[in-house]
Amino acid sequence: MPAPRQHLARPPRAAGRSTRYAAGPVAAGILALLLGTTGCATGIGAEDGAGSDVDFGASPSPGGTLQVMGFGTGDEIGEVRHERATEALGIDVKLSEGALDPQAFLSAAAAGNPPDLIYAERDQIGTFASRGAVLPLSACVEEQGIDTDAFVDPALAEVTFDDELYGIPEFNMVQITMANADLLADAGLSVADVDGSDPDAVLAATEAMTRRDGGKLSVIGVDSKLPEFLPLWAKGRGVDLLSEDGRTAQLDDPAVVQALEDAVAVYDAQGGFPKVKTFRDSADFFGEGNQFATGQLGAMAMEQWYVNVLNESSPDAPLAFGPVKGPDGEVHAYATGSAWAIPVGAKDPAAACAYAARMTETEAWTEAAQARADAREADGLVFTGVLTGNEEADAQIRETLVPADPPAPWGDAVDAMYEANDHTFTLPANPAGAEFETAWQDAVNRVLNGQQEPAEALAQAQEEAQSALDEAWATWDEKQ
C-alpha cells in the first residue's frame, strides 16, 4: 500500500510501509515486470538526452490543463498547497487521485500519452529513471529556483540516480517507539526496555507483557513489525541492506541475519508470527478500539503519522513514546515518503516543474501547517507537527506552530518524532528497486511462515537481489 500521506489522520492506501507491505512483494513483482516490458516503450530515455531541450522556465499556456497522476488533496495539508500552487500558475490542474498505479502510468507512457506530473513513492524513482520513464530535473530546479539545500538530505538522495536528480521529495515518514504505559508499568518496564537498544531486553519485555486467554493470544507484548522494518533493525546493527552506490546487495551480511533472528524471536516468544498477525489484524487500528486503547499491545515501532490517529481516536489511552534505537545505542529511522517526477513525453513539463516547486517550497508548507494547527485547535486536539521533507519548513513549523510544552504524553511523541527526523536513512536509488525489495521481503516472509531459517532465506535473497541488480545496472551502464 504505497503513497505516503503522513499528514492525514487516516492515510489512504497506506501512510506508511507498515500497511503497505501487506501486499508488498506482489506489488513489487508486478512493478518489476511492467518496468521490464514497457518502461522504454516511448523510445525516449533520460539517458538519451531527454529533457535537454525542455524549457522548464516557460510560462504555462493560458487556459491549459496540467494532468497529475497519483495525488489527491485529501485534507488541509494537501488542499492549501494545491490551491496556492494552482493560483500561482493560473491554469487548471486535473488530479487523478489515489496512490500512483505503476501499471496505469507505464501504460499511458507506452501509449505516448503520459500525465504531465506523477506523485510516486521515492523508492520507485530510481527504477523509473533507469528505464527512461521520467526526466532529469537539474534544469527544472535551476529554472524554478528550487532550493534543494532546504530538503532533508536522505530524502533527496533517494531520488538521485547516478548523480542526477529525478524527483522533488516531499513528506518524511519516520518510526518512533509507541507503547501502552500501563502494560509497561505493570511489568516494571519503561520505553527504554522496548526501544530496540537492547534485543535481550526487548525479548524479556515481550515475555513479560504477553498475555493469553484460554490458550489464545490476548495481549501482544511487542510487535517487531516484520517484514517492513528489517532495514531499520539492520541499520541499528551497523549495516544497510544495499551498498551506498546501490550496486551491491548486503542481505546475507551477518548483521542482517542477526537482526532478522532477533526480530523473529520476538514473534516466536508469542507463539509465532501467524498467531501474532491474526490477532493484530483483528484490531480496530484507526478507531477508538485500537490496540493501545484496549490494552492489546505492549509496544511497537510505528511511523509518526499514527500519533495523530491515537490523539484523535483515543486521546485518553495510556500511551508512552520514545525514539527507536539500535543495539549501537544510536537513534535510527528508516525514512520513506513521496516525490514529484515529470514523465518523459509530458505535454507541459514546465508547468509540471512549476507546480512541484510551489507545492514543496517552505511557504507552502508553513501555510498548510497553519491550517492544520487551526483545525486541531478547533477540535480541542494537540497539533504534533508535520514532517515535510523540507527541513527549513520543519524547523519553522515546530518553532511557531507546535506547542512549546504539549501535554503528556504528546510532548514525548513530538520530541521522539523530531529526534527521529534528525537521524534518518534511506536505501540508495537503483535500477532494480522493485526486484530488490521483493527479494528481501520474500525472504523475511519465508522465515515468518516457518519455511526457512534466517541465514538460508537471506542467502537466497542475496543471490536473487544481486542478480537483479547486476542485470539492471549492466543495462544502464551499456546505455551510458
CSV table of C-alpha atoms in Angstrom, one decimal:
chain,number,residue,atom,x,y,z
A,1,MET,CA,0.0,0.0,0.0
A,2,PRO,CA,2.1,2.9,-1.2
A,3,ALA,CA,1.7,6.7,-1.5
A,4,PRO,CA,2.7,8.1,1.8
A,5,ARG,CA,0.2,10.6,3.2
A,6,GLN,CA,1.6,11.2,6.7
A,7,HIS,CA,-0.3,14.4,7.2
A,8,LEU,CA,-3.6,12.5,7.2
A,9,ALA,CA,-5.2,11.2,10.4
A,10,ARG,CA,-6.3,8.1,8.4
A,11,PRO,CA,-3.9,7.8,5.4
A,12,PRO,CA,-5.4,6.4,2.2
A,13,ARG,CA,-3.7,3.3,0.8
A,14,ALA,CA,-1.1,3.5,3.4
A,15,ALA,CA,0.6,6.3,5.2
A,16,GLY,CA,3.5,4.1,5.8
A,17,ARG,CA,5.1,0.9,5.0
A,18,SER,CA,3.7,-0.9,7.9
A,19,THR,CA,0.4,-1.1,6.0
A,20,ARG,CA,1.9,-1.1,2.5
A,21,TYR,CA,3.8,-4.3,2.9
A,22,ALA,CA,0.8,-6.5,3.4
A,23,ALA,CA,0.9,-6.9,-0.4
A,24,GLY,CA,4.4,-5.5,-0.9
A,25,PRO,CA,6.1,-8.5,-2.7
A,26,VAL,CA,3.2,-9.0,-5.1
A,27,ALA,CA,3.0,-5.3,-5.9
A,28,ALA,CA,6.8,-5.0,-6.3
A,29,GLY,CA,6.9,-8.0,-8.6
A,30,ILE,CA,4.2,-6.6,-10.8
A,31,LEU,CA,6.1,-3.3,-11.0
A,32,ALA,CA,9.3,-5.1,-11.9
A,33,LEU,CA,7.5,-6.9,-14.7
A,34,LEU,CA,5.9,-3.8,-16.0
A,35,LEU,CA,9.1,-1.8,-16.0
A,36,GLY,CA,11.0,-4.6,-17.7
A,37,THR,CA,8.4,-4.7,-20.6
A,38,THR,CA,7.1,-1.2,-21.0
A,39,GLY,CA,9.4,1.2,-19.3
A,40,CYS,CA,11.1,2.3,-22.5
A,41,ALA,CA,8.1,2.0,-24.8
A,42,THR,CA,8.2,5.6,-25.8
A,43,GLY,CA,11.6,5.1,-27.3
A,44,ILE,CA,12.9,8.1,-25.4
A,45,GLY,CA,15.1,7.7,-22.3
A,46,ALA,CA,16.6,10.2,-20.0
A,47,GLU,CA,20.0,8.6,-20.8
A,48,ASP,CA,19.5,9.6,-24.5
A,49,GLY,CA,19.3,13.3,-23.6
A,50,ALA,CA,15.6,13.6,-22.9
A,51,GLY,CA,14.9,16.8,-21.1
A,52,SER,CA,17.9,18.6,-22.5
A,53,ASP,CA,15.7,20.7,-24.8
A,54,VAL,CA,12.9,21.3,-22.3
A,55,ASP,CA,12.4,24.9,-21.3
A,56,PHE,CA,11.5,24.5,-17.6
A,57,GLY,CA,11.2,28.2,-17.3
A,58,ALA,CA,8.5,28.6,-19.9
A,59,SER,CA,5.2,30.2,-18.8
A,60,PRO,CA,2.1,28.0,-18.6
A,61,SER,CA,-0.2,28.3,-21.6
A,62,PRO,CA,-3.3,30.3,-20.7
A,63,GLY,CA,-6.3,28.0,-20.4
A,64,GLY,CA,-4.0,25.0,-20.3
A,65,THR,CA,-4.6,21.9,-18.1
A,66,LEU,CA,-1.9,20.2,-16.1
A,67,GLN,CA,-2.5,16.4,-15.7
A,68,VAL,CA,-1.3,15.0,-12.4
A,69,MET,CA,-1.4,11.3,-11.5
A,70,GLY,CA,-1.2,9.9,-8.0
A,71,PHE,CA,-2.1,12.8,-5.9
A,72,GLY,CA,-5.2,14.0,-4.1
A,73,THR,CA,-5.8,16.9,-1.8
A,74,GLY,CA,-7.4,14.8,0.9
A,75,ASP,CA,-7.1,17.3,3.7
A,76,GLU,CA,-5.9,20.8,4.5
A,77,ILE,CA,-2.2,19.9,4.1
A,78,GLY,CA,-2.8,18.9,0.5
A,79,GLU,CA,-5.6,21.3,-0.2
A,80,VAL,CA,-3.9,24.5,0.9
A,81,ARG,CA,-0.8,23.8,-1.1
A,82,HIS,CA,-2.7,22.7,-4.1
A,83,GLU,CA,-4.9,25.8,-4.2
A,84,ARG,CA,-1.8,28.0,-3.6
A,85,ALA,CA,0.1,26.4,-6.5
A,86,THR,CA,-2.8,26.5,-9.0
A,87,GLU,CA,-3.4,30.1,-8.2
A,88,ALA,CA,0.3,30.9,-8.8
A,89,LEU,CA,0.3,29.1,-12.1
A,90,GLY,CA,-3.1,30.4,-13.3
A,91,ILE,CA,-4.0,27.1,-15.0
A,92,ASP,CA,-6.4,24.2,-14.4
A,93,VAL,CA,-4.8,21.2,-12.6
A,94,LYS,CA,-6.6,17.9,-13.1
A,95,LEU,CA,-5.8,15.4,-10.3
A,96,SER,CA,-6.1,11.7,-10.8
A,97,GLU,CA,-6.5,10.9,-7.1
A,98,GLY,CA,-5.4,7.8,-5.2
A,99,ALA,CA,-1.9,6.3,-5.0
A,100,LEU,CA,0.1,6.1,-8.2
A,101,ASP,CA,-0.7,3.0,-10.2
A,102,PRO,CA,2.5,2.0,-11.9
A,103,GLN,CA,0.7,-0.1,-14.5
A,104,ALA,CA,-1.6,2.8,-15.4
A,105,PHE,CA,1.3,5.2,-15.6
A,106,LEU,CA,3.5,3.0,-17.7
A,107,SER,CA,0.6,2.0,-19.9
A,108,ALA,CA,-0.1,5.7,-20.5
A,109,ALA,CA,3.6,6.3,-21.2
A,110,ALA,CA,3.8,3.4,-23.6
A,111,ALA,CA,0.8,4.8,-25.5
A,112,GLY,CA,2.6,8.1,-25.8
A,113,ASN,CA,0.1,9.8,-23.5
A,114,PRO,CA,1.7,10.2,-20.1
A,115,PRO,CA,0.5,12.6,-17.5
A,116,ASP,CA,2.4,15.8,-17.0
A,117,LEU,CA,3.4,15.0,-13.5
A,118,ILE,CA,3.4,12.0,-11.2
A,119,TYR,CA,3.4,11.6,-7.4
A,120,ALA,CA,5.2,8.5,-6.6
A,121,GLU,CA,7.0,6.7,-3.8
A,122,ARG,CA,10.5,7.9,-3.6
A,123,ASP,CA,11.9,4.4,-3.9
A,124,GLN,CA,10.3,4.0,-7.3
A,125,ILE,CA,12.1,7.0,-8.8
A,126,GLY,CA,15.4,5.3,-9.5
A,127,THR,CA,13.8,2.5,-11.4
A,128,PHE,CA,11.6,4.9,-13.4
A,129,ALA,CA,14.7,6.9,-14.2
A,130,SER,CA,16.8,4.0,-15.3
A,131,ARG,CA,14.1,2.9,-17.7
A,132,GLY,CA,13.8,6.3,-19.3
A,133,ALA,CA,10.3,6.9,-17.9
A,134,VAL,CA,11.0,10.2,-16.1
A,135,LEU,CA,13.0,13.3,-16.9
A,136,PRO,CA,16.2,14.5,-15.1
A,137,LEU,CA,15.3,17.7,-13.1
A,138,SER,CA,18.5,19.7,-12.7
A,139,ALA,CA,17.3,22.2,-15.2
A,140,CYS,CA,13.9,22.3,-13.6
A,141,VAL,CA,15.5,23.0,-10.2
A,142,GLU,CA,17.6,25.8,-11.7
A,143,GLU,CA,14.8,27.5,-13.7
A,144,GLN,CA,12.2,27.4,-10.9
A,145,GLY,CA,14.7,28.3,-8.2
A,146,ILE,CA,14.0,25.2,-6.1
A,147,ASP,CA,16.2,25.3,-3.0
A,148,THR,CA,17.4,21.8,-2.8
A,149,ASP,CA,19.6,22.7,0.2
A,150,ALA,CA,16.3,23.0,2.2
A,151,PHE,CA,15.4,19.4,1.7
A,152,VAL,CA,16.2,16.5,4.1
A,153,ASP,CA,19.4,15.0,2.7
A,154,PRO,CA,18.4,11.3,2.8
A,155,ALA,CA,15.1,12.2,1.0
A,156,LEU,CA,17.0,14.0,-1.7
A,157,ALA,CA,19.5,11.1,-2.1
A,158,GLU,CA,16.6,8.6,-2.6
A,159,VAL,CA,15.5,10.4,-5.7
A,160,THR,CA,19.0,11.0,-7.1
A,161,PHE,CA,20.0,8.3,-9.5
A,162,ASP,CA,23.5,8.1,-11.0
A,163,ASP,CA,24.3,11.6,-9.7
A,164,GLU,CA,21.2,13.1,-11.4
A,165,LEU,CA,18.1,14.4,-9.6
A,166,TYR,CA,14.9,12.8,-10.9
A,167,GLY,CA,12.4,13.7,-8.2
A,168,ILE,CA,11.3,16.6,-5.9
A,169,PRO,CA,10.8,14.9,-2.5
A,170,GLU,CA,8.1,15.7,0.0
A,171,PHE,CA,7.0,14.3,3.3
A,172,ASN,CA,9.2,12.2,5.6
A,173,MET,CA,7.8,9.3,7.5
A,174,VAL,CA,9.9,8.1,10.4
A,175,GLN,CA,9.5,5.4,13.1
A,176,ILE,CA,9.2,6.1,16.8
A,177,THR,CA,8.5,3.7,19.7
A,178,MET,CA,4.9,3.6,20.8
A,179,ALA,CA,3.8,1.7,23.9
A,180,ASN,CA,1.0,1.2,26.3
A,181,ALA,CA,2.2,2.9,29.5
A,182,ASP,CA,0.0,0.8,31.8
A,183,LEU,CA,1.3,-2.5,30.4
A,184,LEU,CA,4.9,-1.3,30.8
A,185,ALA,CA,4.3,-0.1,34.3
A,186,ASP,CA,2.6,-3.4,35.3
A,187,ALA,CA,5.6,-5.3,34.1
A,188,GLY,CA,8.1,-2.9,35.8
A,189,LEU,CA,9.3,-1.6,32.4
A,190,SER,CA,9.9,1.6,30.6
A,191,VAL,CA,10.1,2.7,27.0
A,192,ALA,CA,13.9,2.2,27.1
A,193,ASP,CA,13.2,-1.6,27.5
A,194,VAL,CA,11.3,-1.8,24.2
A,195,ASP,CA,13.1,0.8,22.0
A,196,GLY,CA,15.4,-1.7,20.3
A,197,SER,CA,18.6,-0.6,22.0
A,198,ASP,CA,18.9,-4.0,23.9
A,199,PRO,CA,17.5,-7.0,22.0
A,200,ASP,CA,17.6,-9.1,25.1
A,201,ALA,CA,15.6,-6.5,27.0
A,202,VAL,CA,13.0,-6.4,24.1
A,203,LEU,CA,12.6,-10.1,24.3
A,204,ALA,CA,12.3,-10.1,28.0
A,205,ALA,CA,9.7,-7.3,27.8
A,206,THR,CA,7.8,-9.3,25.2
A,207,GLU,CA,7.6,-12.3,27.5
A,208,ALA,CA,6.6,-10.1,30.5
A,209,MET,CA,3.7,-8.3,28.7
A,210,THR,CA,2.3,-11.1,26.5
A,211,ARG,CA,-1.0,-12.5,27.7
A,212,ARG,CA,-3.1,-15.5,26.7
A,213,ASP,CA,-6.7,-16.2,27.3
A,214,GLY,CA,-7.7,-19.8,27.0
A,215,GLY,CA,-4.6,-20.6,25.1
A,216,LYS,CA,-5.3,-17.7,22.6
A,217,LEU,CA,-3.2,-14.6,22.4
A,218,SER,CA,-4.9,-11.7,24.2
A,219,VAL,CA,-2.1,-9.2,24.5
A,220,ILE,CA,0.8,-8.8,22.1
A,221,GLY,CA,3.9,-8.0,24.2
A,222,VAL,CA,6.0,-6.4,21.4
A,223,ASP,CA,5.4,-6.3,17.7
A,224,SER,CA,8.7,-6.1,15.8
A,225,LYS,CA,6.9,-5.2,12.6
A,226,LEU,CA,8.2,-7.6,10.1
A,227,PRO,CA,8.7,-7.7,7.2
A,228,GLU,CA,8.6,-4.0,6.6
A,229,PHE,CA,11.1,-2.9,9.3
A,230,LEU,CA,14.0,-5.2,8.5
A,231,PRO,CA,16.1,-2.2,7.1
A,232,LEU,CA,15.5,-0.4,10.4
A,233,TRP,CA,16.7,-3.4,12.6
A,234,ALA,CA,19.7,-4.0,10.4
A,235,LYS,CA,20.7,-0.3,10.5
A,236,GLY,CA,20.8,-0.5,14.2
A,237,ARG,CA,23.4,-3.2,13.9
A,238,GLY,CA,25.5,-1.1,11.6
A,239,VAL,CA,24.6,-2.4,8.2
A,240,ASP,CA,22.4,-1.3,5.2
A,241,LEU,CA,20.6,-3.8,3.0
A,242,LEU,CA,22.2,-2.1,0.0
A,243,SER,CA,25.6,-0.6,-0.6
A,244,GLU,CA,26.0,3.2,-0.8
A,245,ASP,CA,26.3,3.1,-4.6
A,246,GLY,CA,23.2,1.0,-5.0
A,247,ARG,CA,25.0,-1.8,-6.8
A,248,THR,CA,25.7,-4.4,-4.2
A,249,ALA,CA,23.2,-6.3,-2.1
A,250,GLN,CA,24.2,-6.9,1.5
A,251,LEU,CA,21.3,-9.1,2.6
A,252,ASP,CA,23.5,-12.0,3.8
A,253,ASP,CA,25.6,-9.8,6.0
A,254,PRO,CA,25.9,-11.5,9.4
A,255,ALA,CA,24.5,-8.3,11.0
A,256,VAL,CA,21.3,-8.5,8.8
A,257,VAL,CA,21.0,-12.2,9.7
A,258,GLN,CA,21.3,-11.3,13.4
A,259,ALA,CA,18.7,-8.5,13.0
A,260,LEU,CA,16.2,-10.9,11.5
A,261,GLU,CA,16.9,-13.6,14.1
A,262,ASP,CA,16.3,-11.1,16.9
A,263,ALA,CA,13.1,-9.7,15.4
A,264,VAL,CA,11.7,-13.2,14.7
A,265,ALA,CA,12.5,-14.3,18.2
A,266,VAL,CA,10.0,-11.7,19.4
A,267,TYR,CA,7.2,-13.4,17.5
A,268,ASP,CA,8.4,-16.9,18.5
A,269,ALA,CA,8.1,-15.9,22.2
A,270,GLN,CA,4.4,-15.2,21.5
A,271,GLY,CA,3.5,-18.4,19.6
A,272,GLY,CA,4.8,-17.5,16.2
A,273,PHE,CA,4.2,-14.8,13.7
A,274,PRO,CA,0.9,-16.3,12.2
A,275,LYS,CA,-0.7,-16.1,15.6
A,276,VAL,CA,0.5,-12.6,16.3
A,277,LYS,CA,-0.6,-11.4,12.8
A,278,THR,CA,-4.1,-12.9,13.1
A,279,PHE,CA,-4.6,-11.2,16.5
A,280,ARG,CA,-3.1,-8.0,15.3
A,281,ASP,CA,-5.3,-7.8,12.2
A,282,SER,CA,-8.4,-8.1,14.3
A,283,ALA,CA,-7.7,-4.7,16.0
A,284,ASP,CA,-9.6,-1.5,15.2
A,285,PHE,CA,-6.4,0.1,14.0
A,286,PHE,CA,-7.8,3.5,13.2
A,287,GLY,CA,-10.7,3.7,15.7
A,288,GLU,CA,-11.2,4.1,19.4
A,289,GLY,CA,-10.9,0.4,19.8
A,290,ASN,CA,-7.3,0.4,18.7
A,291,GLN,CA,-4.8,-2.0,20.2
A,292,PHE,CA,-3.3,0.6,22.6
A,293,ALA,CA,-6.6,1.9,23.8
A,294,THR,CA,-7.9,-1.7,24.5
A,295,GLY,CA,-4.6,-2.8,26.2
A,296,GLN,CA,-4.0,-5.5,23.5
A,297,LEU,CA,-0.5,-4.3,22.5
A,298,GLY,CA,2.5,-3.5,24.7
A,299,ALA,CA,4.8,-1.8,22.2
A,300,MET,CA,5.8,-1.4,18.6
A,301,ALA,CA,7.8,0.8,16.3
A,302,MET,CA,5.5,2.8,14.0
A,303,GLU,CA,5.5,5.8,11.7
A,304,GLN,CA,4.8,9.1,13.3
A,305,TRP,CA,1.6,9.7,11.5
A,306,TYR,CA,-0.1,7.2,13.8
A,307,VAL,CA,0.4,9.7,16.7
A,308,ASN,CA,-2.4,11.8,15.2
A,309,VAL,CA,-4.6,8.8,14.8
A,310,LEU,CA,-4.2,8.0,18.5
A,311,ASN,CA,-4.7,11.6,19.5
A,312,GLU,CA,-7.9,11.8,17.6
A,313,SER,CA,-9.4,8.3,18.3
A,314,SER,CA,-8.2,7.6,21.9
A,315,PRO,CA,-6.7,10.8,23.5
A,316,ASP,CA,-7.0,9.3,27.0
A,317,ALA,CA,-5.3,6.0,26.2
A,318,PRO,CA,-2.3,5.2,28.4
A,319,LEU,CA,0.5,5.9,26.0
A,320,ALA,CA,4.2,6.3,26.1
A,321,PHE,CA,6.6,7.4,23.3
A,322,GLY,CA,10.3,7.5,22.6
A,323,PRO,CA,12.7,7.1,19.7
A,324,VAL,CA,13.7,3.9,18.1
A,325,LYS,CA,17.3,2.8,18.8
A,326,GLY,CA,19.7,0.1,17.7
A,327,PRO,CA,22.0,-2.1,19.7
A,328,ASP,CA,24.6,0.5,18.7
A,329,GLY,CA,22.8,2.9,21.1
A,330,GLU,CA,22.0,5.4,18.3
A,331,VAL,CA,18.6,6.7,17.2
A,332,HIS,CA,17.6,5.4,13.7
A,333,ALA,CA,14.6,6.0,11.4
A,334,TYR,CA,14.1,4.4,8.0
A,335,ALA,CA,12.6,7.3,6.1
A,336,THR,CA,10.0,6.9,3.4
A,337,GLY,CA,8.0,9.4,1.5
A,338,SER,CA,6.8,10.7,-1.8
A,339,ALA,CA,8.3,12.6,-4.7
A,340,TRP,CA,7.1,14.6,-7.7
A,341,ALA,CA,8.5,13.4,-11.1
A,342,ILE,CA,8.0,14.5,-14.6
A,343,PRO,CA,7.4,11.8,-17.2
A,344,VAL,CA,9.2,11.7,-20.5
A,345,GLY,CA,6.7,12.9,-23.1
A,346,ALA,CA,4.8,15.2,-20.7
A,347,LYS,CA,2.9,17.8,-22.7
A,348,ASP,CA,3.7,20.6,-20.3
A,349,PRO,CA,6.9,19.8,-18.3
A,350,ALA,CA,7.4,23.5,-17.5
A,351,ALA,CA,4.1,23.8,-15.8
A,352,ALA,CA,4.7,20.5,-14.0
A,353,CYS,CA,8.0,21.7,-12.7
A,354,ALA,CA,6.4,25.0,-11.5
A,355,TYR,CA,3.6,23.1,-9.7
A,356,ALA,CA,6.1,20.8,-8.0
A,357,ALA,CA,8.2,23.8,-7.0
A,358,ARG,CA,5.2,25.7,-5.5
A,359,MET,CA,4.0,22.5,-3.7
A,360,THR,CA,7.3,21.9,-1.9
A,361,GLU,CA,8.5,25.4,-1.0
A,362,THR,CA,8.8,26.5,2.6
A,363,GLU,CA,6.0,29.0,2.5
A,364,ALA,CA,3.5,26.4,1.1
A,365,TRP,CA,4.3,24.0,4.0
A,366,THR,CA,4.0,26.6,6.7
A,367,GLU,CA,0.7,27.9,5.3
A,368,ALA,CA,-0.7,24.4,5.2
A,369,ALA,CA,0.6,23.6,8.6
A,370,GLN,CA,-1.1,26.7,10.0
A,371,ALA,CA,-4.4,25.4,8.6
A,372,ARG,CA,-3.8,22.0,10.2
A,373,ALA,CA,-2.9,23.6,13.5
A,374,ASP,CA,-6.0,25.8,13.4
A,375,ALA,CA,-8.2,22.7,12.7
A,376,ARG,CA,-6.6,20.7,15.5
A,377,GLU,CA,-7.2,23.6,17.9
A,378,ALA,CA,-10.8,23.9,16.9
A,379,ASP,CA,-11.3,20.2,17.7
A,380,GLY,CA,-9.5,20.5,21.0
A,381,LEU,CA,-6.6,18.4,19.9
A,382,VAL,CA,-2.9,18.8,20.0
A,383,PHE,CA,-1.0,19.8,16.9
A,384,THR,CA,2.0,17.5,16.8
A,385,GLY,CA,3.8,18.8,13.7
A,386,VAL,CA,4.3,17.8,10.1
A,387,LEU,CA,7.4,16.3,8.6
A,388,THR,CA,7.6,17.7,5.2
A,389,GLY,CA,10.9,16.6,3.7
A,390,ASN,CA,11.8,20.3,3.8
A,391,GLU,CA,14.0,20.8,6.9
A,392,GLU,CA,13.6,24.5,6.7
A,393,ALA,CA,9.8,24.2,6.8
A,394,ASP,CA,10.1,21.6,9.5
A,395,ALA,CA,12.0,23.9,11.7
A,396,GLN,CA,9.7,26.8,11.2
A,397,ILE,CA,6.6,24.7,11.9
A,398,ARG,CA,8.0,23.3,15.1
A,399,GLU,CA,9.1,26.7,16.3
A,400,THR,CA,6.0,28.6,15.5
A,401,LEU,CA,3.1,26.1,15.5
A,402,VAL,CA,3.9,23.1,17.6
A,403,PRO,CA,3.0,23.9,21.3
A,404,ALA,CA,6.2,24.6,23.3
A,405,ASP,CA,5.0,22.3,26.1
A,406,PRO,CA,2.4,19.8,24.8
A,407,PRO,CA,0.6,17.9,27.5
A,408,ALA,CA,1.7,14.3,28.3
A,409,PRO,CA,2.2,12.0,26.6
A,410,TRP,CA,2.1,14.0,23.3
A,411,GLY,CA,5.2,16.1,24.2
A,412,ASP,CA,7.2,12.9,24.3
A,413,ALA,CA,5.8,11.9,20.9
A,414,VAL,CA,6.7,15.3,19.4
A,415,ASP,CA,10.2,15.1,20.8
A,416,ALA,CA,10.7,11.5,19.5
A,417,MET,CA,9.4,12.4,16.1
A,418,TYR,CA,11.7,15.3,15.6
A,419,GLU,CA,14.7,13.4,17.0
A,420,ALA,CA,14.0,10.6,14.6
A,421,ASN,CA,13.8,13.0,11.7
A,422,ASP,CA,17.3,14.1,12.5
A,423,HIS,CA,18.6,10.5,12.3
A,424,THR,CA,17.1,9.2,9.1
A,425,PHE,CA,18.5,6.9,6.4
A,426,THR,CA,17.1,5.6,3.1
A,427,LEU,CA,18.2,3.0,0.6
A,428,PRO,CA,20.0,4.3,-2.5
A,429,ALA,CA,18.2,4.8,-5.7
A,430,ASN,CA,18.9,1.9,-8.1
A,431,PRO,CA,17.5,0.5,-11.3
A,432,ALA,CA,16.2,-2.7,-9.7
A,433,GLY,CA,14.3,-1.3,-6.8
A,434,ALA,CA,11.2,-3.5,-7.1
A,435,GLU,CA,13.1,-6.7,-7.6
A,436,PHE,CA,15.4,-5.9,-4.7
A,437,GLU,CA,12.5,-5.2,-2.4
A,438,THR,CA,10.8,-8.3,-3.4
A,439,ALA,CA,13.9,-10.4,-2.7
A,440,TRP,CA,14.3,-9.3,0.9
A,441,GLN,CA,10.6,-9.2,1.8
A,442,ASP,CA,10.1,-12.7,0.4
A,443,ALA,CA,13.0,-13.9,2.4
A,444,VAL,CA,11.5,-12.5,5.6
A,445,ASN,CA,8.1,-13.9,4.9
A,446,ARG,CA,9.6,-17.4,4.3
A,447,VAL,CA,11.2,-17.2,7.8
A,448,LEU,CA,8.0,-15.9,9.3
A,449,ASN,CA,6.0,-18.7,7.8
A,450,GLY,CA,8.5,-21.3,9.0
A,451,GLN,CA,9.8,-22.3,5.6
A,452,GLN,CA,13.4,-21.3,6.1
A,453,GLU,CA,15.8,-20.2,8.8
A,454,PRO,CA,17.1,-16.6,8.6
A,455,ALA,CA,20.6,-17.4,7.2
A,456,GLU,CA,19.2,-19.6,4.5
A,457,ALA,CA,16.5,-17.3,3.5
A,458,LEU,CA,18.8,-14.2,3.3
A,459,ALA,CA,21.4,-16.2,1.3
A,460,GLN,CA,18.7,-17.0,-1.3
A,461,ALA,CA,17.6,-13.4,-1.3
A,462,GLN,CA,21.2,-12.2,-1.7
A,463,GLU,CA,21.5,-14.2,-4.9
A,464,GLU,CA,18.1,-13.1,-6.3
A,465,ALA,CA,18.7,-9.4,-5.4
A,466,GLN,CA,22.3,-9.3,-6.7
A,467,SER,CA,21.3,-11.0,-10.0
A,468,ALA,CA,18.6,-8.4,-10.5
A,469,LEU,CA,20.9,-5.5,-9.6
A,470,ASP,CA,23.7,-6.8,-11.9
A,471,GLU,CA,21.4,-7.1,-14.8
A,472,ALA,CA,19.7,-3.7,-14.4
A,473,TRP,CA,23.0,-1.9,-13.8
A,474,ALA,CA,24.6,-3.6,-16.8
A,475,THR,CA,21.7,-2.4,-19.0
A,476,TRP,CA,22.1,1.1,-17.6
A,477,ASP,CA,25.9,1.2,-17.9
A,478,GLU,CA,25.7,0.0,-21.5
A,479,LYS,CA,23.3,2.8,-22.4
A,480,GLN,CA,25.7,5.3,-20.9
